[in-house]
PDB file of C-alpha atoms in Angstrom:
ATOM      1  CA  UNK A  12       6.068   3.880   4.812  1.00 55.00           C
ATOM      2  CA  UNK A  13       6.369   4.977   8.423  1.00 57.00           C
ATOM      3  CA  UNK A  14       6.276   3.052  11.725  1.00 61.00           C
ATOM      4  CA  UNK A  15       2.749   4.343  12.358  1.00 69.00           C
ATOM      5  CA  UNK A  16       1.592   2.716   9.120  1.00 61.00           C
ATOM      6  CA  UNK A  17       2.683  -0.710  10.353  1.00 53.00           C
ATOM      7  CA  UNK A  18       0.692  -2.581  12.918  1.00 50.00           C
ATOM      8  CA  UNK A  19       2.372  -3.375  16.180  1.00 53.00           C
ATOM      9  CA  UNK A  20       1.858  -6.935  17.426  1.00 52.00           C
ATOM     10  CA  UNK A  21      -1.233  -7.320  19.553  1.00 48.00           C
ATOM     11  CA  UNK A  22      -3.131 -10.206  21.074  1.00 47.00           C
ATOM     12  CA  UNK A  23      -5.469 -12.124  18.816  1.00 48.00           C
ATOM     13  CA  UNK A  24      -8.723 -10.295  18.176  1.00 50.00           C
ATOM     14  CA  UNK A  25     -10.603 -13.225  19.709  1.00 53.00           C
ATOM     15  CA  UNK A  26      -8.737 -12.534  22.973  1.00 54.00           C
ATOM     16  CA  UNK A  27      -9.923  -8.930  22.911  1.00 56.00           C
ATOM     17  CA  UNK A  28     -13.501  -9.982  22.316  1.00 58.00           C
ATOM     18  CA  UNK A  29     -13.433 -12.570  25.099  1.00 59.00           C
ATOM     19  CA  UNK A  30     -11.608 -10.453  27.660  1.00 55.00           C
ATOM     20  CA  UNK A  31     -14.670  -8.718  29.152  1.00 55.00           C
ATOM     21  CA  UNK A  32     -16.198 -12.125  29.944  1.00 55.00           C
ATOM     22  CA  UNK A  33     -12.925 -13.268  31.525  1.00 49.00           C
ATOM     23  CA  UNK A  34     -12.552 -10.296  33.871  1.00 51.00           C
ATOM     24  CA  UNK A  35     -13.423 -11.307  37.412  1.00 50.00           C
ATOM     25  CA  UNK A  36     -13.481 -15.027  36.626  1.00 45.00           C
ATOM     26  CA  UNK A  37     -12.151 -17.167  39.436  1.00 44.00           C
ATOM     27  CA  UNK A  38     -11.285 -20.106  37.161  1.00 42.00           C
ATOM     28  CA  UNK A  39      -7.707 -21.088  36.459  1.00 42.00           C
ATOM     29  CA  UNK A  40      -5.927 -19.913  33.344  1.00 44.00           C
ATOM     30  CA  UNK A  41      -6.411 -23.448  31.953  1.00 45.00           C
ATOM     31  CA  UNK A  42      -9.955 -22.427  31.016  1.00 40.00           C
ATOM     32  CA  UNK A  43      -8.636 -20.104  28.323  1.00 40.00           C
ATOM     33  CA  UNK A  44      -5.655 -21.473  26.371  1.00 41.00           C
ATOM     34  CA  UNK A  45      -4.358 -18.117  25.147  1.00 43.00           C
ATOM     35  CA  UNK A  46      -4.099 -16.917  28.758  1.00 40.00           C
ATOM     36  CA  UNK A  47      -1.530 -19.636  29.486  1.00 41.00           C
ATOM     37  CA  UNK A  48       0.907 -18.201  26.950  1.00 47.00           C
ATOM     38  CA  UNK A  49       3.759 -16.248  28.512  1.00 52.00           C
ATOM     39  CA  UNK A  50       2.660 -12.644  28.135  1.00 60.00           C
ATOM     40  CA  UNK A  51       4.895  -9.618  28.180  1.00 68.00           C
ATOM     41  CA  UNK A  52       3.513  -7.056  30.677  1.00 73.00           C
ATOM     42  CA  UNK A  53       3.374  -4.401  27.958  1.00 70.00           C
ATOM     43  CA  UNK A  54       1.347  -6.741  25.750  1.00 79.00           C
ATOM     44  CA  UNK A  55      -1.040  -7.389  28.619  1.00 82.00           C
ATOM     45  CA  UNK A  56      -1.401  -3.652  29.229  1.00 86.00           C
ATOM     46  CA  UNK A  57      -2.020  -3.048  25.505  1.00 87.00           C
ATOM     47  CA  UNK A  58      -4.842  -5.553  25.587  1.00 86.00           C
ATOM     48  CA  UNK A  59      -6.431  -3.984  28.670  1.00 87.00           C
ATOM     49  CA  UNK A  60      -6.125  -0.440  27.265  1.00 88.00           C
ATOM     50  CA  UNK A  61      -7.669  -1.506  23.954  1.00 88.00           C
ATOM     51  CA  UNK A  62     -10.582  -3.231  25.697  1.00 88.00           C
ATOM     52  CA  UNK A  63     -11.250  -0.381  28.123  1.00 87.00           C
ATOM     53  CA  UNK A  64     -10.878   2.253  25.420  1.00 81.00           C
ATOM     54  CA  UNK A  65      -9.360   4.813  27.816  1.00 81.00           C
ATOM     55  CA  UNK A  66      -6.017   5.638  26.272  1.00 85.00           C
ATOM     56  CA  UNK A  67      -5.596   9.170  27.630  1.00 85.00           C
ATOM     57  CA  UNK A  68      -3.781   7.926  30.721  1.00 89.00           C
ATOM     58  CA  UNK A  69      -1.130   6.008  28.795  1.00 92.00           C
ATOM     59  CA  UNK A  70       1.348   8.779  27.973  1.00 92.00           C
ATOM     60  CA  UNK A  71       1.420  10.083  31.570  1.00 93.00           C
ATOM     61  CA  UNK A  72       1.765   6.476  32.812  1.00 94.00           C
ATOM     62  CA  UNK A  73       4.661   5.829  30.424  1.00 95.00           C
ATOM     63  CA  UNK A  74       6.270   9.136  31.437  1.00 96.00           C
ATOM     64  CA  UNK A  75       6.262   7.990  35.072  1.00 96.00           C
ATOM     65  CA  UNK A  76       7.950   4.725  34.030  1.00 95.00           C
ATOM     66  CA  UNK A  77      10.565   6.625  32.017  1.00 97.00           C
ATOM     67  CA  UNK A  78      11.208   8.904  34.998  1.00 96.00           C
ATOM     68  CA  UNK A  79      12.518   5.791  36.746  1.00 96.00           C
ATOM     69  CA  UNK A  80      14.597   4.622  33.772  1.00 96.00           C
ATOM     70  CA  UNK A  81      14.697   7.036  30.852  1.00 96.00           C
ATOM     71  CA  UNK A  82      16.784   4.668  28.744  1.00 95.00           C
ATOM     72  CA  UNK A  83      14.500   1.618  28.873  1.00 94.00           C
ATOM     73  CA  UNK A  84      14.131   0.483  25.267  1.00 91.00           C
ATOM     74  CA  UNK A  85      10.940  -1.509  25.855  1.00 90.00           C
ATOM     75  CA  UNK A  86       9.174   1.406  27.521  1.00 93.00           C
ATOM     76  CA  UNK A  87      10.083   3.671  24.591  1.00 95.00           C
ATOM     77  CA  UNK A  88       8.753   1.038  22.156  1.00 92.00           C
ATOM     78  CA  UNK A  89       5.497   0.912  24.119  1.00 92.00           C
ATOM     79  CA  UNK A  90       5.271   4.720  23.977  1.00 94.00           C
ATOM     80  CA  UNK A  91       5.686   4.607  20.194  1.00 91.00           C
ATOM     81  CA  UNK A  92       2.939   1.987  19.992  1.00 89.00           C
ATOM     82  CA  UNK A  93       0.593   4.173  22.069  1.00 89.00           C
ATOM     83  CA  UNK A  94       1.296   7.221  19.906  1.00 87.00           C
ATOM     84  CA  UNK A  95       0.685   5.314  16.681  1.00 84.00           C
ATOM     85  CA  UNK A  96      -2.330   3.417  17.969  1.00 84.00           C
ATOM     86  CA  UNK A  97      -4.206   6.311  19.546  1.00 83.00           C
ATOM     87  CA  UNK A  98      -2.790   9.562  18.180  1.00 79.00           C
ATOM     88  CA  UNK A  99      -1.908   8.825  14.576  1.00 72.00           C
ATOM     89  CA  UNK A 100      -4.373  11.426  13.319  1.00 59.00           C
ATOM     90  CA  UNK A 101      -3.050  14.312  15.406  1.00 52.00           C
ATOM     91  CA  UNK A 102      -5.877  13.766  17.852  1.00 54.00           C
ATOM     92  CA  UNK A 103      -6.128  16.028  20.886  1.00 54.00           C
ATOM     93  CA  UNK A 104      -8.165  15.687  24.037  1.00 58.00           C
ATOM     94  CA  UNK A 105     -11.138  17.975  24.323  1.00 57.00           C
ATOM     95  CA  UNK A 106      -9.916  21.311  25.662  1.00 42.00           C
ATOM     96  CA  UNK A 107      -6.246  20.453  25.118  1.00 51.00           C
ATOM     97  CA  UNK A 108      -4.225  23.334  23.706  1.00 37.00           C
ATOM     98  CA  UNK A 109      -1.360  21.346  22.223  1.00 53.00           C
ATOM     99  CA  UNK A 110      -1.277  18.609  19.674  1.00 74.00           C
ATOM    100  CA  UNK A 111      -0.047  15.356  21.197  1.00 82.00           C
ATOM    101  CA  UNK A 112       2.894  15.188  18.803  1.00 79.00           C
ATOM    102  CA  UNK A 113       3.993  18.726  19.724  1.00 80.00           C
ATOM    103  CA  UNK A 114       3.814  17.641  23.349  1.00 87.00           C
ATOM    104  CA  UNK A 115       6.107  14.726  22.566  1.00 89.00           C
ATOM    105  CA  UNK A 116       8.707  17.087  21.178  1.00 86.00           C
ATOM    106  CA  UNK A 117       8.602  19.175  24.373  1.00 89.00           C
ATOM    107  CA  UNK A 118       8.758  16.033  26.505  1.00 94.00           C
ATOM    108  CA  UNK A 119      11.827  14.707  24.682  1.00 94.00           C
ATOM    109  CA  UNK A 120      13.555  18.091  24.756  1.00 90.00           C
ATOM    110  CA  UNK A 121      13.148  18.080  28.541  1.00 94.00           C
ATOM    111  CA  UNK A 122      14.760  14.655  28.789  1.00 95.00           C
ATOM    112  CA  UNK A 123      17.622  15.741  26.536  1.00 91.00           C
ATOM    113  CA  UNK A 124      18.172  18.844  28.662  1.00 91.00           C
ATOM    114  CA  UNK A 125      18.644  16.488  31.641  1.00 93.00           C
ATOM    115  CA  UNK A 126      20.944  14.079  29.775  1.00 93.00           C
ATOM    116  CA  UNK A 127      22.169  14.947  26.282  1.00 89.00           C
ATOM    117  CA  UNK A 128      23.632  11.417  25.984  1.00 91.00           C
ATOM    118  CA  UNK A 129      20.254   9.710  26.328  1.00 95.00           C
ATOM    119  CA  UNK A 130      20.265   7.823  23.038  1.00 94.00           C
ATOM    120  CA  UNK A 131      16.748   6.516  23.674  1.00 96.00           C
ATOM    121  CA  UNK A 132      15.426  10.075  23.864  1.00 95.00           C
ATOM    122  CA  UNK A 133      17.300  10.989  20.664  1.00 91.00           C
ATOM    123  CA  UNK A 134      15.778   7.956  18.921  1.00 92.00           C
ATOM    124  CA  UNK A 135      12.319   8.969  20.099  1.00 93.00           C
ATOM    125  CA  UNK A 136      12.921  12.515  18.901  1.00 89.00           C
ATOM    126  CA  UNK A 137      13.778  11.111  15.461  1.00 86.00           C
ATOM    127  CA  UNK A 138      10.653   8.926  15.591  1.00 88.00           C
ATOM    128  CA  UNK A 139       8.460  11.921  16.430  1.00 83.00           C
ATOM    129  CA  UNK A 140      10.065  14.344  13.981  1.00 80.00           C
ATOM    130  CA  UNK A 141      10.696  12.109  10.989  1.00 77.00           C
ATOM    131  CA  UNK A 142      10.016   8.411  11.475  1.00 70.00           C
ATOM    132  CA  UNK A 143       6.349   8.701  12.377  1.00 70.00           C
ATOM    133  CA  UNK A 144       5.593  10.718   9.272  1.00 70.00           C
ATOM    134  CA  UNK A 145       3.591  13.157  11.402  1.00 65.00           C
ATOM    135  CA  UNK A 146       6.054  16.032  11.394  1.00 65.00           C
ATOM    136  CA  UNK A 147       8.330  15.169   8.461  1.00 67.00           C
ATOM    137  CA  UNK A 148       7.700  18.446   6.604  1.00 72.00           C
ATOM    138  CA  UNK A 149      10.316  20.921   7.773  1.00 77.00           C
ATOM    139  CA  UNK A 150      11.938  18.403  10.144  1.00 78.00           C
ATOM    140  CA  UNK A 151      15.469  18.925   8.837  1.00 79.00           C
ATOM    141  CA  UNK A 152      15.194  22.683   9.279  1.00 83.00           C
ATOM    142  CA  UNK A 153      13.799  22.265  12.822  1.00 81.00           C
ATOM    143  CA  UNK A 154      16.616  19.898  13.767  1.00 80.00           C
ATOM    144  CA  UNK A 155      19.301  22.220  12.419  1.00 82.00           C
ATOM    145  CA  UNK A 156      17.745  25.138  14.258  1.00 83.00           C
ATOM    146  CA  UNK A 157      17.583  23.066  17.453  1.00 80.00           C
ATOM    147  CA  UNK A 158      21.309  22.375  17.286  1.00 75.00           C
ATOM    148  CA  UNK A 159      22.376  25.810  15.980  1.00 75.00           C
ATOM    149  CA  UNK A 160      20.562  27.675  18.724  1.00 68.00           C
ATOM    150  CA  UNK A 161      22.815  25.940  21.212  1.00 61.00           C
ATOM    151  CA  UNK A 162      20.043  24.022  22.874  1.00 58.00           C
ATOM    152  CA  UNK A 163      22.313  21.010  22.795  1.00 59.00           C
ATOM    153  CA  UNK A 164      25.637  21.435  24.564  1.00 52.00           C
TER     154      UNK A 164
END
């Protein structure tokens, strides 16, 4: 099995169903018990993105966060969640020329060109090439070619 076949933790489905009625409420968080739980900001964002259904802004948003700290483990984990949640079928935006997963490879290669010692980027490259199960066929050959062509110094 691959990471994309496992579900990432999300808020209870009842929270997702009730969220639209909670938006704009002026009541205290005591009115909804699950809202008093300490919530990780990424978990909160996941919930909002799932409710709104507009996931196309997530990868650019996460890229901006990684531009500030390209080795932040939690941000990389959130990126993996977004890829698995929204792009696990090789989905592309209407009019987009590249598959999202191909775009991830280019994105990571850019980060590695900036800092070859960025272990988080290497881990994400592995996730995209092998761990996700999306590009596993031919991955070993691609990785050997990547290193043999001197792209990594």
